[in-house]
Short mmCIF file of C-alpha atoms in Angstrom, two decimals:
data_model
loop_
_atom_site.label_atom_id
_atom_site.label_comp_id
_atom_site.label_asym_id
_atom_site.label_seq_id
_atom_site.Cartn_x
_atom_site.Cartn_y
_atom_site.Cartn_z
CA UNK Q 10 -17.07 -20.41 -11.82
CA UNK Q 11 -17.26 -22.01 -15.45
CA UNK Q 12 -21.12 -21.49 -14.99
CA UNK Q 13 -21.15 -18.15 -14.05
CA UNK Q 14 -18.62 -17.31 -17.54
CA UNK Q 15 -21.85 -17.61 -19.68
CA UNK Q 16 -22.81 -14.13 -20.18
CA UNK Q 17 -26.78 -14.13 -19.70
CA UNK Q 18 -26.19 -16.01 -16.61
CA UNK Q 19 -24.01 -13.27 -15.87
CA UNK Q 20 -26.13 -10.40 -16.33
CA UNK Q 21 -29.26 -12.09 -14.52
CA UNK Q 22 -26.96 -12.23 -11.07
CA UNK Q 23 -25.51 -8.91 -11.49
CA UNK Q 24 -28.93 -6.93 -12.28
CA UNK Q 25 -29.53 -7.30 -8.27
CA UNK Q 26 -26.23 -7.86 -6.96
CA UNK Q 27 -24.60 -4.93 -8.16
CA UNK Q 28 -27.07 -2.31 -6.51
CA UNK Q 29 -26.94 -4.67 -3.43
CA UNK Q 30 -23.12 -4.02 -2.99
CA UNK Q 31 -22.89 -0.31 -3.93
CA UNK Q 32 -26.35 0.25 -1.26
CA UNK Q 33 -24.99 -2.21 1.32
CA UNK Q 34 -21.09 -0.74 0.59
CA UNK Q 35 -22.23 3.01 0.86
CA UNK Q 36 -23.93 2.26 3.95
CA UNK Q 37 -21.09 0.83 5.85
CA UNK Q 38 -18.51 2.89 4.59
CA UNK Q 39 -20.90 6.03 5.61
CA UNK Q 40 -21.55 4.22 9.30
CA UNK Q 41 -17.26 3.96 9.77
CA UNK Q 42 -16.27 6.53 8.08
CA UNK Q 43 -18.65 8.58 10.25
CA UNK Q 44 -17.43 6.35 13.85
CA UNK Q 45 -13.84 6.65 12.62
CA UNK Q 46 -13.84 10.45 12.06
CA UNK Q 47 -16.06 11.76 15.13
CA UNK Q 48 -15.89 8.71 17.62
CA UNK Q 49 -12.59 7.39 18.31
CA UNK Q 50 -10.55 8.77 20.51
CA UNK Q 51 -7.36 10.26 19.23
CA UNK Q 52 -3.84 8.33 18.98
CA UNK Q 53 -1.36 8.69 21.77
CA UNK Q 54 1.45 9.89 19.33
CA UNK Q 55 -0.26 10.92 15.85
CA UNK Q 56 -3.18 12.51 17.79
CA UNK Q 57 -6.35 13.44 15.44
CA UNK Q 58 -4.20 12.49 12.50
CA UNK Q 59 -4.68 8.80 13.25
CA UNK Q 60 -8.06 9.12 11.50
CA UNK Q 61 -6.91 9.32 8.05
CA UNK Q 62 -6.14 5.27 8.89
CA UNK Q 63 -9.84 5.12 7.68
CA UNK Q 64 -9.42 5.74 3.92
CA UNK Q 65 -5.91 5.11 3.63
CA UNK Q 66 -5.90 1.70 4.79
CA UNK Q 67 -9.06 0.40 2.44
CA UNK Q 68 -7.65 2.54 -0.09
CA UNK Q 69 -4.18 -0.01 0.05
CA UNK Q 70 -5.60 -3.14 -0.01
CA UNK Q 71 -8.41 -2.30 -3.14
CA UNK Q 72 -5.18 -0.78 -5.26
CA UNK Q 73 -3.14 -4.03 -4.50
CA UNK Q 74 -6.58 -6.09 -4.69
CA UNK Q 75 -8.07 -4.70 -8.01
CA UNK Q 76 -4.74 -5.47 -9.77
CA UNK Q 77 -4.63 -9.06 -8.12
CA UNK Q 78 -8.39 -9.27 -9.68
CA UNK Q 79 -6.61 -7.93 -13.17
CA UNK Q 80 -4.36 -10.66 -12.91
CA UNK Q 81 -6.72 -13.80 -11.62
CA UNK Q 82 -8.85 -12.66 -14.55
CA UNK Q 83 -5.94 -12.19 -16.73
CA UNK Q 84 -5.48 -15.57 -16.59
CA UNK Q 85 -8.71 -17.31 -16.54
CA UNK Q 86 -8.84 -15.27 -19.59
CA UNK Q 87 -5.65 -16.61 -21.28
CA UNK Q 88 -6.09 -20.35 -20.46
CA UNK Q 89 -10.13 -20.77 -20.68
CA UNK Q 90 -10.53 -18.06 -22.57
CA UNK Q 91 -13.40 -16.72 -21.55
CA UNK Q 92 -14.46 -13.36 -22.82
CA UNK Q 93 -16.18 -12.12 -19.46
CA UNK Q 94 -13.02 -12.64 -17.82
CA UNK Q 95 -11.69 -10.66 -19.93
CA UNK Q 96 -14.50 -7.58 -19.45
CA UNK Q 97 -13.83 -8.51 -15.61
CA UNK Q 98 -10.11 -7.41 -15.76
CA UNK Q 99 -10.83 -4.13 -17.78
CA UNK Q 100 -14.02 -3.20 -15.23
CA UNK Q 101 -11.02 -3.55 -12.43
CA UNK Q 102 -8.63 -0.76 -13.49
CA UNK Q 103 -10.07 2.01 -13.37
CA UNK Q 104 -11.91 1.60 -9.56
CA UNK Q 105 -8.31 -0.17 -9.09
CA UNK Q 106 -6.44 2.80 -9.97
CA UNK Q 107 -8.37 5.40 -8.06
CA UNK Q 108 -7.93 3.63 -4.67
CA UNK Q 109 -4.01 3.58 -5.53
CA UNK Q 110 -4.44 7.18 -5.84
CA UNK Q 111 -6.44 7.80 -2.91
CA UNK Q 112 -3.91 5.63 -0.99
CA UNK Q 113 -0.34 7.68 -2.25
CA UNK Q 114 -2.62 11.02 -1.77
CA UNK Q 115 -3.63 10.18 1.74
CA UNK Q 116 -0.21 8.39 2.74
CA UNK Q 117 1.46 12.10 1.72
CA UNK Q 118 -1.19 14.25 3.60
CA UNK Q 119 -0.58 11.63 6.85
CA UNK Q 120 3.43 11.61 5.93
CA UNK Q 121 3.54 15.29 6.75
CA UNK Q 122 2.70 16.01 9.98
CA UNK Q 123 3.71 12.48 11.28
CA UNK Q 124 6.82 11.76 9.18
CA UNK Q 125 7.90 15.63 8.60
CA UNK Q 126 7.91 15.11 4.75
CA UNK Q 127 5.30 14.81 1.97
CA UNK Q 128 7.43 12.27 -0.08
CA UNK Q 129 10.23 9.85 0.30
CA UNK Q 130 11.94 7.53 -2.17
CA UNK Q 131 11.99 4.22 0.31
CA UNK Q 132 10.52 1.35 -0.79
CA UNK Q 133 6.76 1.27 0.08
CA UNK Q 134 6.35 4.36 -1.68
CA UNK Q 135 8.31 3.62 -4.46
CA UNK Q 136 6.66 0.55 -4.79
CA UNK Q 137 2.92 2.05 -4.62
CA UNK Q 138 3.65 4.62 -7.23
CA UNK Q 139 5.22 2.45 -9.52
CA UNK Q 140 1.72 -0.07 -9.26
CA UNK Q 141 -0.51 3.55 -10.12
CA UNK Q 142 1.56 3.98 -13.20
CA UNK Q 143 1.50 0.18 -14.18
CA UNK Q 144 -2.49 1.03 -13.69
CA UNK Q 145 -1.92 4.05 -16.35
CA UNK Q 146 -0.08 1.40 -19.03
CA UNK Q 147 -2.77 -1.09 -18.11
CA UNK Q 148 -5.77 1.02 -18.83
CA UNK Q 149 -4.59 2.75 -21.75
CA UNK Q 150 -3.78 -0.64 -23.52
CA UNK Q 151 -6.93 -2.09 -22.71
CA UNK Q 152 -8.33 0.86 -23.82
CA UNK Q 153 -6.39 0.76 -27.35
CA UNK Q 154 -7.33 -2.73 -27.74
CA UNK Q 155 -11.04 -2.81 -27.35
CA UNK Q 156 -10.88 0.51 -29.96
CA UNK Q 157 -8.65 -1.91 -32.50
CA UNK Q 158 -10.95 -4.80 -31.88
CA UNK Q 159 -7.97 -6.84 -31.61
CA UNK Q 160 -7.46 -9.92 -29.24
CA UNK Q 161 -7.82 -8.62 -25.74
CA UNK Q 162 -4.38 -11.06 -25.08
CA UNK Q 163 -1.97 -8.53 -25.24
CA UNK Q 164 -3.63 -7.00 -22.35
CA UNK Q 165 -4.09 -9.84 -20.23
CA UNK Q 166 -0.40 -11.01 -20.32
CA UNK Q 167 0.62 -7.06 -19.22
CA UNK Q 168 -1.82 -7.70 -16.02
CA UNK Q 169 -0.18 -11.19 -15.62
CA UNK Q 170 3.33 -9.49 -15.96
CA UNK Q 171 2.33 -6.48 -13.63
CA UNK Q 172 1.36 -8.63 -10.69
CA UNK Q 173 4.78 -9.16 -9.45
CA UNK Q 174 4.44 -5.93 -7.83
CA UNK Q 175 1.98 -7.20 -5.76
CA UNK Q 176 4.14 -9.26 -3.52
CA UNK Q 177 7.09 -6.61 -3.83
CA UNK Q 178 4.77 -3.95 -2.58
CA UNK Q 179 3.51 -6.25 0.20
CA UNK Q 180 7.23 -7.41 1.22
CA UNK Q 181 8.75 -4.10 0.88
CA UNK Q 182 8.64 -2.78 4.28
CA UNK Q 183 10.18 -6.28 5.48
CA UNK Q 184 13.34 -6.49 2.41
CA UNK Q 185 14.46 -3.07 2.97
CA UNK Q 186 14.63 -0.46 5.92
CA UNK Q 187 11.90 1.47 5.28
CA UNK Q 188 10.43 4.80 6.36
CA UNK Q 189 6.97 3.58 6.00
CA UNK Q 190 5.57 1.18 9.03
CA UNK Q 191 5.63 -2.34 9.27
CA UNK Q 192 2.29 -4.30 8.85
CA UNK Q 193 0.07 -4.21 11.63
CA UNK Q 194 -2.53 -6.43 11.05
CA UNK Q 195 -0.59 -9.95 10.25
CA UNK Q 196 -2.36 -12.94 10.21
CA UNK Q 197 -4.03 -13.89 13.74
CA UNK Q 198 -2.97 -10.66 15.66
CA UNK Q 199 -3.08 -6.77 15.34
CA UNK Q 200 -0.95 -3.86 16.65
CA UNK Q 201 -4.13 -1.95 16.41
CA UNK Q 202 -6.44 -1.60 19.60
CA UNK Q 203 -9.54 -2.39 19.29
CA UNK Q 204 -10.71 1.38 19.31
CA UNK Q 205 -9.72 1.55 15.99
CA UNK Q 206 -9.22 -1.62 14.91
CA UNK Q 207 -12.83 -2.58 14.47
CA UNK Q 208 -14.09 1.05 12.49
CA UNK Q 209 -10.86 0.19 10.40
CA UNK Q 210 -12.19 -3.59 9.14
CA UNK Q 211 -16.13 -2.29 8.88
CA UNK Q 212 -14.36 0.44 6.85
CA UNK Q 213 -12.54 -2.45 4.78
CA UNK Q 214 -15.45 -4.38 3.97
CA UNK Q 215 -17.48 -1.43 3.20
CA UNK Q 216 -15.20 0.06 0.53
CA UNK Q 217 -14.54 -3.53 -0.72
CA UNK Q 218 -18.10 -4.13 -1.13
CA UNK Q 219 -18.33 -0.72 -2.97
CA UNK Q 220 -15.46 -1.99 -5.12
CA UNK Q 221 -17.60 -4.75 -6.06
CA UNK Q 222 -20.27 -2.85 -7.29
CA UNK Q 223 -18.27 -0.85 -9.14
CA UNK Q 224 -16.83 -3.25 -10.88
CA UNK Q 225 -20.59 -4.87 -11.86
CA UNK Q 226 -21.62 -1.94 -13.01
CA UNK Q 227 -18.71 -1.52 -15.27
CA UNK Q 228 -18.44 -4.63 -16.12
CA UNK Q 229 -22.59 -4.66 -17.15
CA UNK Q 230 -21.77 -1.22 -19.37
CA UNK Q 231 -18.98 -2.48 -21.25
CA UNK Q 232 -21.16 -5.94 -22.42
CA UNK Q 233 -24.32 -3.63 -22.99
CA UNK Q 234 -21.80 -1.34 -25.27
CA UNK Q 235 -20.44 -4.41 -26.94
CA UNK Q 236 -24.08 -5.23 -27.59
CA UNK Q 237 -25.19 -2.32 -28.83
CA UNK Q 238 -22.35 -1.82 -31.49
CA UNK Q 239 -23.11 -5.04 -32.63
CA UNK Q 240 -26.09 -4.29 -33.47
CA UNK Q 241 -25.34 -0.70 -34.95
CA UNK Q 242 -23.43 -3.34 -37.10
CA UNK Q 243 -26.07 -5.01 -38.20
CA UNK Q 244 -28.63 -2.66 -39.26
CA UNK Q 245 -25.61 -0.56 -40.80
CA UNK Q 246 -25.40 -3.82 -42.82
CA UNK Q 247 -29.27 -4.47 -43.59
CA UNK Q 248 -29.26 -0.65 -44.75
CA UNK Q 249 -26.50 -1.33 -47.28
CA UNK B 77 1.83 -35.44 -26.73
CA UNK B 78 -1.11 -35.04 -29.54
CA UNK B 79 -3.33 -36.04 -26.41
CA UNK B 80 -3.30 -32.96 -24.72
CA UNK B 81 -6.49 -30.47 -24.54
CA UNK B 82 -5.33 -26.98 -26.31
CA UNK B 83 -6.92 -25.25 -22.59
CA UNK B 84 -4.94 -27.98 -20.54
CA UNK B 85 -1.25 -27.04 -22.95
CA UNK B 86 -2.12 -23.05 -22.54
CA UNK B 87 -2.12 -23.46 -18.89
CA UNK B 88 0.82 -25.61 -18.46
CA UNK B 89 2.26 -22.57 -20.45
CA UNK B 90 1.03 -19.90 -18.41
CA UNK B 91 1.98 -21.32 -15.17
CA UNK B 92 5.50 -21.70 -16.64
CA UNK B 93 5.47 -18.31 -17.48
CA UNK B 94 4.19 -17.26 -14.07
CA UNK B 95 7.07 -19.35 -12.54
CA UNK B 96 9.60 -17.32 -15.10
CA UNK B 97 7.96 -13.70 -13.57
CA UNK B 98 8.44 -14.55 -10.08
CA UNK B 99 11.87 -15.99 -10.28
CA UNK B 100 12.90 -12.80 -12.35
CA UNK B 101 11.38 -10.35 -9.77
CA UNK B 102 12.44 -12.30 -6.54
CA UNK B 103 16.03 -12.07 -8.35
CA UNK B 104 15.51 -8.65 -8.82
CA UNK B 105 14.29 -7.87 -5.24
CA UNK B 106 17.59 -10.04 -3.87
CA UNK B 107 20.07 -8.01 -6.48
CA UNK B 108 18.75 -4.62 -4.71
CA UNK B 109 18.30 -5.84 -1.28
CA UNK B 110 21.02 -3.36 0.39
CA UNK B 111 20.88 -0.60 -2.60
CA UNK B 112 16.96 -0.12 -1.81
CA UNK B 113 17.48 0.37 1.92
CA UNK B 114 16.01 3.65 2.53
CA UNK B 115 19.08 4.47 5.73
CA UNK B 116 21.51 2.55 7.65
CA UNK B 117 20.89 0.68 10.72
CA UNK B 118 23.86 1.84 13.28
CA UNK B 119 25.53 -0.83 13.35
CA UNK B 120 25.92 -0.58 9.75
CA UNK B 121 27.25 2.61 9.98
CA UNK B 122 29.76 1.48 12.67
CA UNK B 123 30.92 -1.81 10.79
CA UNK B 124 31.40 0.05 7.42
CA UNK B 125 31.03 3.92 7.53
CA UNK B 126 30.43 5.76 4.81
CA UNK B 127 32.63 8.19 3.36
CA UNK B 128 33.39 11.62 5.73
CA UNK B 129 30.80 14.24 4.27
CA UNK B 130 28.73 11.92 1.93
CA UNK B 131 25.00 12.26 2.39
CA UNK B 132 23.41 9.29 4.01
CA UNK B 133 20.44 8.77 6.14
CA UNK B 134 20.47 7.07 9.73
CA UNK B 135 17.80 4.96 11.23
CA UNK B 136 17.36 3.65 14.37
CA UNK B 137 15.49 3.98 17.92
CA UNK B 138 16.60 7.26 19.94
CA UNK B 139 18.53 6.27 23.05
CA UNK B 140 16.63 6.70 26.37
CA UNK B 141 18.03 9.31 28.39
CA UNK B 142 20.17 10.59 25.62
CA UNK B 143 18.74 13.54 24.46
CA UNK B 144 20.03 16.56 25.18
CA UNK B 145 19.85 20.45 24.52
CA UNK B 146 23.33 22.06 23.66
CA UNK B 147 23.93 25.49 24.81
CA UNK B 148 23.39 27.70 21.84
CA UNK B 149 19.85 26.79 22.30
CA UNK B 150 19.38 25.26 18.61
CA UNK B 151 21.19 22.40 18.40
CA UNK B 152 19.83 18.94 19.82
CA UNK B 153 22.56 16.26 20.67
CA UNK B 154 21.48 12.43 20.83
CA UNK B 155 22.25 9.01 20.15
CA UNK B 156 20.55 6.53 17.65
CA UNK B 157 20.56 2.38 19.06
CA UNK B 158 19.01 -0.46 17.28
CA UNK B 159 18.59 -3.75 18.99
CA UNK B 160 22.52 -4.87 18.63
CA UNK B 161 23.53 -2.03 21.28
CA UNK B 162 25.35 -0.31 18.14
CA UNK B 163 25.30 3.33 18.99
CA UNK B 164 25.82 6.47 16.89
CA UNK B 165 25.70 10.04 18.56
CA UNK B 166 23.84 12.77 16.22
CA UNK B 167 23.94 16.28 16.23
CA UNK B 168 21.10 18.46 14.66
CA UNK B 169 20.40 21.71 14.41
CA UNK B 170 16.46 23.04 13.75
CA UNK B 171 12.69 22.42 14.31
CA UNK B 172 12.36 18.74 15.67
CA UNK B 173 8.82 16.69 14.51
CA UNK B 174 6.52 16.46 16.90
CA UNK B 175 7.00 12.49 17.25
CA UNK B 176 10.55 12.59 17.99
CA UNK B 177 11.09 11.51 21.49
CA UNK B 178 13.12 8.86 23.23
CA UNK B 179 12.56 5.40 22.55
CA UNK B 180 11.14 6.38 19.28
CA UNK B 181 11.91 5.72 15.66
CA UNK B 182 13.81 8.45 13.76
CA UNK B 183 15.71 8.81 10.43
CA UNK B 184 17.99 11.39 10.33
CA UNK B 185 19.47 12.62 6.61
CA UNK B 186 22.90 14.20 6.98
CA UNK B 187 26.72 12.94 6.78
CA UNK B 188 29.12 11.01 9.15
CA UNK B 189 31.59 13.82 10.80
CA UNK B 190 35.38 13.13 10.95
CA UNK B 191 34.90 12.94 14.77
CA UNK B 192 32.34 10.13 14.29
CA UNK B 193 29.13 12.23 15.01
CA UNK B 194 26.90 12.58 12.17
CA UNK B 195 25.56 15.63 11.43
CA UNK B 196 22.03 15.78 10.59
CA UNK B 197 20.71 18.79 8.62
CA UNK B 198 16.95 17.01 8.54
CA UNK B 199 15.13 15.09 10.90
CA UNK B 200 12.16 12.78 9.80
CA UNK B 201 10.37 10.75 13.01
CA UNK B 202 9.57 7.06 11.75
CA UNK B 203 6.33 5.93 13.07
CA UNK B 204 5.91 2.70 14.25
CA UNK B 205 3.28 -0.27 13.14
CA UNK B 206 1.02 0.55 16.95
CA UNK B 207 -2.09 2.33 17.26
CA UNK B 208 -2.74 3.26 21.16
CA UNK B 209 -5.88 5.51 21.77
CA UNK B 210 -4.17 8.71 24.25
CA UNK B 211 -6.54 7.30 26.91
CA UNK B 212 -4.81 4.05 27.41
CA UNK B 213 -1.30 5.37 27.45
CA UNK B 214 -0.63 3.49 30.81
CA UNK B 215 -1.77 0.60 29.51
CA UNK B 216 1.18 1.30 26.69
CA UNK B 217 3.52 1.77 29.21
CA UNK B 218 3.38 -1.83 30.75
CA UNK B 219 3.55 -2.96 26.89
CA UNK B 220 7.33 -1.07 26.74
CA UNK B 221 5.72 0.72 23.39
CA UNK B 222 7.14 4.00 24.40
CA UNK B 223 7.72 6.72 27.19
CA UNK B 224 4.59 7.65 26.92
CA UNK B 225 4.92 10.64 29.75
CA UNK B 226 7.34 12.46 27.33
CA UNK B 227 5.61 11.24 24.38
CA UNK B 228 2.22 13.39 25.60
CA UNK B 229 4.32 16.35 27.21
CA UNK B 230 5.57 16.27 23.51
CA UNK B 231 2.52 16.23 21.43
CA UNK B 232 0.62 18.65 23.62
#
């Protein structure tokens, strides 16, 4: 891990990994996507609406596992200090915060015709809406740091902080009587069959894979802007 | 003391901090653990009803057998269980979701009556955590999932 914090070393691995996981992500998110919308065979109680499992489900675990990335490079940032860990957690957010959306968008459409309502204060919801706007806070500070140039700390310890929702969001359907399902993939079995079970994890690797391109790419823009105003700096400086 | 790496003292710090975070939100999470229920479970409601007329929610499995159309042709009469036999007759009035059937999860939003029947003026049907394709309903059947006959006479 320490040898991948050095920044050239960096940037020579992600040149070809991060178009390998946005090709190889796009493909198998196409390929379930594709199985999970026109090949499986509708639910015995939700019917066709069953197929919306195929984004909303992916769309859960990125929004919980980009801020879980926020906060493991949070703190690899705050103990070793290492400035790509701190790029890391800032390339996360904003892919992070689009799959929360995706997943509270979806969840409502779904809600409707299988709950009867669009929206309902129990606590999965709750929970998920509350980690989209900790994704605002988080991106807007990160955001007003890198434009002070001041120590990217402040931001780290707010993704530290933030990651108790993680486990809230995960537990919430087992504290509280909630409207929202229990899990049904737990560790070692599945209330899922195997119709849809096995579109459903393609479709989670795929996105995830996507989500790690993403988060190259990002990550590769931000150094290669940090580069290029320092050297803006420096010829504004030679000039003078 | 003076022995101690700067990286190795920021980490002890952190991971006291971390300890801090959790213990605050799990404290949190136990200080709300009956306000953040989203309904009662009926035995809940039997062992400490709420106040005649206040607007609660009820959740629980519809009774087999128990539902039942009243005369006036509107209103739907049945009775929410949970797993400790507690049982809590509803009345409702209006368009029923298309998963509510027997044997299924339902929450219902409406007040206790006087006469001990609560009155529901919405329904919401509470999915549960399995996904059966329609083709292998019999198979669903020897699992206990559901009543699957009424369950597909309902959605079609």
């Amino acid at each position: 891990m320490h040898g991948f914090a050095n920044p050239t070393r960096f940037l020579k691995l992600a040149r070809w990994l991060t178009p390998l996981l946005l090709v190889s992500g796009m493909v198998l998110v196409a390929g379930s996507l594709w199985w999970g919308l026109f090949h499986v065979p509708p639910d015995r109680l939700m019917g066709e609406t069953v197929r919306i499992l195929f984004i909303h489900v992916p769309s859960a675990w990125l929004g919980m596992g980009g801020w879980s990335a926020i906060a493991i490079s949070s703190l690899a940032y705050l103990v070793w200090k290492h400035p790509l860990a701190a790029v890391a957690a800032r390339a996360a957010a904003v892919p992070g915060m689009v799959f929360t959306a995706v997943c509270l968008a979806t969840g409502s459409i779904w809600g409707r015709p299988t709950w009867g309502t669009w929206w309902e204060w129990d606590g999965r919801l709750t929970s998920m809406l509350v980690l989209l706007f900790l994704y605002f806070g988080y991106i807007a500070l990160s955001q007003a740091v890198a434009r002070e140039g001041v120590s990217p700390k402040i931001a780290a310890i707010f993704g530290l902080v933030g990651a108790i929702n993680i486990p809230i969001i995960n537990r919430s359907v087992v504290w509280w009587n909630s409207l929202h399902q229990p899990a049904s993939i737990t560790i070692g079995k599945s209330a899922i069959d195997p119709a849809f079970l096995t579109p459903l994890l393609i479709a989670v690797l795929g996105f995830s894979l996507l989500f790690g391109g993403v988060v190259l790419a990002r990550m590769r823009a931000l150094l290669a802007q940090t580069q290029a105003e320092a050297r803006l700096r420096r010829m504004a400086l030679e000039a003078a | 003391m003076s022995s101690i790496k700067p990286k190795h003292q920021r980490l002890v710090l952190v991971s006291l901090a971390l300890v801090a975070i959790i213990a605050a939100g799990l404290l949190a999470a136990w200080a709300l653990r009956t306000q953040a229920d989203y309904f009662y479970l009926p035995n809940e409601m039997m062992d400490e009803p709420p106040e005649v007329g206040r607007a609660v929610r009820l959740g629980g499995m519809v009774a087999e057998g128990s539902i039942e159309r009243l005369p006036d042709g509107v209103t739907v009469a049945f009775v929410v269980t949970d797993q400790a036999d507690a049982r809590v007759p509803v009345r409702y009035a209006g368009i029923l979701p298309d998963l509510f059937v027997e044997n299924s999860g339902v929450v219902a939003e409406g007040s206790l009556g006087a006469d001990g029947v609560f009155v529901a003026d919405n329904l919401l049907a509470k999915h549960d955590e399995n996904y059966v394709p329609r083709e292998l309903k019999e198979m669903a059947e020897h699992q206990g999932a559901s009543g699957p006959q009424q369950t597909v006479v309902g959605y079609e």
